[in-house]
Amino acid sequence: MKPSQNDHLPVVLYSIPASFQRVAKNASNKTHYRIDFVDLIRDALALDLKDFCRVVYDKKCEHDLRLEHHVRKETPATIDYKQNYLSPFFYFGAGGYSGWARRIVNADLTQTDNRSINETERIYQERIKSLHGESRFKQPNPVEDKIPNKFLLVATQVENDTVMNLKFVETREMIDRAFAVAKQIGLPLVIKNHPLEKRNFSVIRYSKSMADRHESVFRSEGDISELISRSYGVFVINSGVGFEALCHLKPVFTFGKSDYHQATFENFSPRQIVNVLESQLINRDFLLKNFLANYLDQIVDVRYPDESRQKIVNKVKSKIT
């Protein structure tokens, strides 16, 4: 058998998890976007990179580069990929994810000279604002009638999630700080516990006890996007809710490392938080929109396939050439 003309090319193993290949009945946009993302990578490898590498899908094959889902630590021989905080957004070669997304964490996303004010506004309106209500997890419940129209929002996380290793304080401490701030500025406090928390019930019990003991504290199981929209400020450790709140141009107070920390107030005390909420921050909306536009430069938005394929191609080429 004659050797193939591309036998000399670097071999790229594309490892696709089952969850990225199937579309269940009545699947959420989260799943459909995963299929789109898989296809984008496959097209980039098969069409745009066909003269630069040879693609294999069998994990037993020897390879020079591996495209792997959910790798916390990227190496010279791997490119990690994972869905980002909102459904159409994906990390590709970010060097991890969330607080571990080193390429994003280390980038200066506050620069304001990358584009014009009009271009920043266009990107926000077309790519960010259009996603309001597009949470990664299904939100089947409307916001309860008891929930007031203006409040501070605390969104808790799954306590045993690996990203919680990056927290600065315990979740209860975050709730206490939020309550102290709410009391000082005269606003109610709403606590939204993570719908997938199945093991650690101490935070849920504490949230319930706070709501039972204080008339100004409420628990909600309602739509997180609507809760964010109605909130005056959002408290998270480092979850996707914090990023989603930035997309609503809300002040976000984080209590753990995150890859969107440059746009948040990190591990602030109650007094510092009150000062933020009571001050009129100049150009805050523009600065948030600018940050989000810079953030999009670092990730893949599958709604824009040509741009996304080029980002994938550039990253793979940087590894094999």
Coordinates of C-alpha atoms in Angstrom, one line a residue:
M1 CA 0.0 0.0 0.0
K2 CA 1.4 3.4 -1.0
P3 CA 1.7 5.9 1.8
S4 CA -0.9 8.7 1.8
Q5 CA 0.3 12.1 0.5
N6 CA -0.6 13.6 3.9
D7 CA 1.1 10.9 6.1
H8 CA 3.9 13.3 6.9
L9 CA 1.4 15.8 8.4
P10 CA 0.9 16.2 12.2
V11 CA -1.9 14.0 13.5
V12 CA -4.8 15.7 15.3
L13 CA -7.0 13.6 17.5
Y14 CA -10.5 15.1 17.8
S15 CA -12.2 13.7 20.9
I16 CA -15.9 14.4 21.0
P17 CA -17.9 13.6 24.1
A18 CA -21.3 11.9 23.7
S19 CA -23.1 14.9 25.2
F20 CA -21.8 17.0 22.3
Q21 CA -23.1 14.6 19.6
R22 CA -26.7 13.9 20.4
V23 CA -29.8 16.1 20.3
A24 CA -32.5 14.9 22.6
K25 CA -36.2 15.5 22.0
N26 CA -37.2 19.0 23.0
A27 CA -33.5 19.8 23.6
S28 CA -32.5 23.2 24.9
N29 CA -30.5 25.6 22.8
K30 CA -27.5 24.5 25.0
T31 CA -27.5 21.2 23.3
H32 CA -28.2 22.5 19.8
Y33 CA -25.3 24.9 20.1
R34 CA -23.0 22.1 21.1
I35 CA -23.9 20.3 17.9
D36 CA -23.1 23.5 16.0
F37 CA -19.7 23.8 17.8
V38 CA -18.8 20.2 17.0
D39 CA -19.5 20.8 13.4
L40 CA -17.5 24.0 13.3
I41 CA -14.4 22.2 14.6
R42 CA -14.9 19.3 12.2
D43 CA -15.3 21.6 9.2
A44 CA -12.2 23.6 10.2
L45 CA -10.2 20.5 10.5
A46 CA -11.5 18.8 7.3
L47 CA -11.6 21.9 5.1
D48 CA -9.4 24.8 6.3
L49 CA -6.7 22.7 7.9
K50 CA -6.5 19.7 5.5
D51 CA -3.1 20.8 4.2
F52 CA -1.8 21.3 7.7
C53 CA -2.8 18.2 9.6
R54 CA -4.4 14.8 9.4
V55 CA -7.5 14.2 11.6
V56 CA -8.3 11.0 13.5
Y57 CA -11.1 10.2 15.9
D58 CA -10.0 7.0 17.4
K59 CA -8.3 7.6 20.8
K60 CA -6.1 4.6 20.3
C61 CA -4.3 6.3 17.4
E62 CA -1.0 7.9 17.9
H63 CA -1.3 11.7 17.6
D64 CA 0.6 15.0 17.9
L65 CA -2.2 17.1 19.1
R66 CA -5.4 16.3 21.0
L67 CA -8.6 18.4 21.0
E68 CA -10.1 17.4 24.3
H69 CA -13.3 18.4 26.1
H70 CA -13.1 19.9 29.7
V71 CA -9.4 19.8 30.3
R72 CA -8.4 21.9 33.2
K73 CA -4.8 22.2 32.3
E74 CA -3.8 22.7 28.7
T75 CA -0.4 21.3 27.5
P76 CA 1.5 21.8 24.3
A77 CA -0.1 18.6 23.0
T78 CA -3.7 19.5 23.9
I79 CA -6.4 22.1 23.1
D80 CA -9.2 22.2 25.6
Y81 CA -12.8 23.2 24.7
K82 CA -15.9 23.6 26.8
Q83 CA -19.2 25.5 26.7
N84 CA -18.9 28.9 28.3
Y85 CA -21.4 30.7 30.5
L86 CA -24.1 31.4 27.8
S87 CA -25.3 28.8 25.4
P88 CA -23.7 29.9 22.1
F89 CA -20.3 30.7 23.7
F90 CA -17.4 28.2 23.9
Y91 CA -13.9 28.2 25.2
F92 CA -11.4 26.9 22.6
G93 CA -7.8 26.7 23.8
A94 CA -8.4 29.1 26.7
G95 CA -6.0 27.1 29.0
G96 CA -8.8 25.8 31.2
Y97 CA -12.1 27.3 32.0
S98 CA -13.8 29.8 34.3
G99 CA -11.1 30.8 36.9
W100 CA -8.7 28.5 35.1
A101 CA -9.1 30.1 31.7
R102 CA -5.6 31.4 31.8
R103 CA -5.6 33.1 28.4
I104 CA -8.6 35.1 29.4
V105 CA -7.6 35.8 32.9
N106 CA -4.2 37.1 31.8
A107 CA -5.5 39.2 28.9
D108 CA -6.2 42.9 29.5
L109 CA -9.9 43.1 28.7
T110 CA -10.3 46.7 29.9
Q111 CA -8.6 48.3 26.9
T112 CA -10.8 50.9 25.3
D113 CA -8.8 51.6 22.2
N114 CA -9.6 48.4 20.3
R115 CA -12.7 49.7 18.6
S116 CA -14.9 52.8 18.3
I117 CA -17.7 53.6 20.7
N118 CA -20.3 52.9 17.9
E119 CA -18.7 49.5 17.2
T120 CA -18.7 48.6 20.9
E121 CA -22.4 49.5 21.1
R122 CA -23.2 47.5 18.0
I123 CA -21.4 44.4 19.3
Y124 CA -23.3 44.7 22.6
Q125 CA -26.7 45.1 21.0
E126 CA -26.2 42.3 18.4
R127 CA -24.2 39.7 20.4
I128 CA -24.9 40.3 24.1
K129 CA -28.2 42.0 24.6
S130 CA -29.8 39.6 22.1
L131 CA -28.9 36.8 24.6
H132 CA -30.9 38.1 27.5
G133 CA -32.9 35.2 28.8
E134 CA -30.5 32.7 27.2
S135 CA -29.3 31.0 30.4
R136 CA -27.3 27.8 30.0
F137 CA -29.6 25.9 32.3
K138 CA -33.4 25.6 31.6
Q139 CA -35.5 28.0 33.7
P140 CA -38.9 26.4 33.9
N141 CA -40.3 28.4 36.7
P142 CA -41.5 32.1 36.5
V143 CA -40.4 34.4 39.2
E144 CA -42.8 34.1 42.2
D145 CA -45.4 36.8 42.9
K146 CA -43.8 37.4 46.4
I147 CA -40.5 38.6 44.9
P148 CA -40.3 42.4 45.0
N149 CA -39.3 44.5 41.9
K150 CA -36.0 45.8 43.2
F151 CA -33.5 43.9 45.4
L152 CA -30.0 42.5 45.8
L153 CA -29.6 39.1 44.4
V154 CA -27.4 36.3 45.7
A155 CA -26.9 33.2 43.4
T156 CA -25.3 30.2 45.1
Q157 CA -23.5 27.4 43.3
V158 CA -23.0 23.7 43.5
E159 CA -20.7 23.4 46.5
N160 CA -18.6 20.5 45.3
D161 CA -18.0 21.9 41.8
T162 CA -14.3 22.2 41.2
V163 CA -14.6 25.9 40.4
M164 CA -15.5 26.4 44.0
N165 CA -11.9 25.6 44.9
L166 CA -11.2 29.2 43.8
K167 CA -13.5 30.8 46.4
F168 CA -12.2 33.5 48.7
V169 CA -15.0 33.0 51.3
E170 CA -17.6 30.4 52.2
T171 CA -21.1 30.9 50.6
R172 CA -22.6 31.7 54.0
E173 CA -20.2 34.5 54.4
M174 CA -21.2 35.9 51.0
I175 CA -24.9 35.7 52.0
D176 CA -24.1 37.5 55.3
R177 CA -22.3 40.3 53.5
A178 CA -25.1 40.7 51.0
F179 CA -27.6 40.8 53.8
A180 CA -25.6 43.5 55.6
V181 CA -25.5 45.6 52.5
A182 CA -29.2 45.1 51.8
K183 CA -30.1 46.2 55.3
Q184 CA -27.9 49.3 55.1
I185 CA -29.3 50.6 51.8
G186 CA -32.8 49.5 52.5
L187 CA -33.4 46.9 49.9
P188 CA -34.8 43.3 50.1
L189 CA -32.4 40.4 49.5
V190 CA -33.3 37.5 47.2
I191 CA -31.4 34.2 47.3
K192 CA -31.5 31.9 44.3
N193 CA -30.0 28.4 45.2
H194 CA -28.5 26.5 42.3
P195 CA -31.1 24.1 40.8
L196 CA -28.5 21.3 40.5
E197 CA -27.3 21.3 44.1
K198 CA -28.1 17.7 45.2
R199 CA -25.5 16.9 47.9
N200 CA -24.6 19.8 50.1
F201 CA -27.8 21.1 51.8
S202 CA -26.1 23.3 54.4
V203 CA -26.3 26.4 52.1
I204 CA -29.9 25.6 51.2
R205 CA -30.8 25.3 54.9
Y206 CA -29.0 28.5 55.7
S207 CA -30.8 30.3 52.9
K208 CA -34.2 29.0 54.2
S209 CA -33.3 30.1 57.7
M210 CA -32.4 33.6 56.5
A211 CA -35.8 33.8 54.7
D212 CA -37.7 32.5 57.8
R213 CA -36.0 34.9 60.2
H214 CA -36.0 38.1 58.1
E215 CA -39.1 39.6 56.4
S216 CA -36.8 41.3 53.9
V217 CA -35.1 38.1 52.7
F218 CA -36.7 35.9 50.0
R219 CA -35.8 32.6 48.3
S220 CA -36.7 32.2 44.7
E221 CA -36.7 29.3 42.3
G222 CA -37.7 31.5 39.4
D223 CA -36.1 32.4 36.1
I224 CA -32.6 33.6 36.8
S225 CA -32.5 36.0 33.8
E226 CA -35.6 37.8 35.1
L227 CA -34.2 37.9 38.6
I228 CA -31.0 39.5 37.2
S229 CA -33.0 42.0 35.2
R230 CA -34.9 43.1 38.3
S231 CA -32.0 43.2 40.6
Y232 CA -29.9 46.2 41.8
G233 CA -26.7 44.2 42.2
V234 CA -25.6 40.6 42.0
F235 CA -23.5 38.5 44.4
V236 CA -21.8 35.3 43.3
I237 CA -18.7 33.3 44.1
N238 CA -17.6 32.9 40.5
S239 CA -20.6 31.4 38.7
G240 CA -22.0 32.0 35.2
V241 CA -24.7 34.0 36.8
G242 CA -22.1 36.7 37.5
F243 CA -21.2 36.9 33.8
E244 CA -24.8 36.9 32.8
A245 CA -25.4 39.8 35.2
L246 CA -22.6 41.7 33.5
C247 CA -24.4 41.2 30.2
H248 CA -27.4 43.0 31.8
L249 CA -24.9 45.7 32.9
K250 CA -25.5 45.1 36.6
P251 CA -22.8 45.7 39.2
V252 CA -21.4 42.2 40.1
F253 CA -19.7 41.3 43.4
T254 CA -17.6 38.2 43.2
F255 CA -16.1 36.2 46.0
G256 CA -13.9 33.8 44.1
K257 CA -11.5 33.9 41.1
S258 CA -13.2 34.1 37.8
D259 CA -12.2 34.9 34.2
Y260 CA -14.6 37.9 34.2
H261 CA -13.2 39.4 37.4
Q262 CA -11.8 42.5 35.6
A263 CA -15.4 43.8 35.3
T264 CA -16.5 42.9 38.9
F265 CA -15.9 44.1 42.4
E266 CA -13.8 41.3 43.9
N267 CA -14.1 40.2 47.6
F268 CA -15.4 43.6 48.7
S269 CA -16.4 44.2 52.3
P270 CA -20.0 45.4 53.0
R271 CA -18.9 49.0 53.5
Q272 CA -17.0 48.9 50.1
I273 CA -20.1 47.4 48.4
V274 CA -22.4 50.1 49.8
N275 CA -20.0 52.8 48.5
V276 CA -20.1 51.2 45.0
L277 CA -23.9 51.0 45.0
E278 CA -24.4 54.5 46.2
S279 CA -21.9 56.1 43.9
Q280 CA -22.5 57.2 40.3
L281 CA -19.8 55.4 38.3
I282 CA -18.9 57.5 35.3
N283 CA -19.2 55.6 31.9
R284 CA -19.9 52.3 33.7
D285 CA -22.2 51.0 31.0
F286 CA -19.7 51.8 28.3
L287 CA -16.9 50.2 30.2
L288 CA -18.9 47.0 30.8
K289 CA -19.9 46.8 27.1
N290 CA -16.3 47.3 26.1
F291 CA -15.2 44.6 28.5
L292 CA -17.7 42.2 27.0
A293 CA -16.6 43.0 23.5
N294 CA -13.0 42.3 24.5
Y295 CA -14.1 39.1 26.2
L296 CA -15.9 37.9 23.0
D297 CA -12.5 38.2 21.2
Q298 CA -11.2 35.4 23.5
I299 CA -13.9 32.9 22.9
V300 CA -16.0 31.3 20.1
D301 CA -19.5 32.4 19.4
V302 CA -21.1 29.7 17.2
R303 CA -23.7 32.1 15.9
Y304 CA -20.9 33.6 13.7
P305 CA -19.5 30.5 12.0
D306 CA -16.9 32.1 9.7
E307 CA -15.4 34.1 12.5
S308 CA -15.5 31.0 14.8
R309 CA -13.8 28.7 12.3
Q310 CA -11.0 31.2 11.8
K311 CA -10.4 31.3 15.6
I312 CA -10.3 27.5 15.6
V313 CA -7.9 27.4 12.7
N314 CA -5.6 30.0 14.2
K315 CA -5.4 28.1 17.5
V316 CA -4.7 24.7 15.9
K317 CA -2.1 26.2 13.6
S318 CA -0.3 27.8 16.5
K319 CA 0.1 24.3 18.0
I320 CA 1.2 22.4 14.9
T321 CA 3.2 24.8 12.9

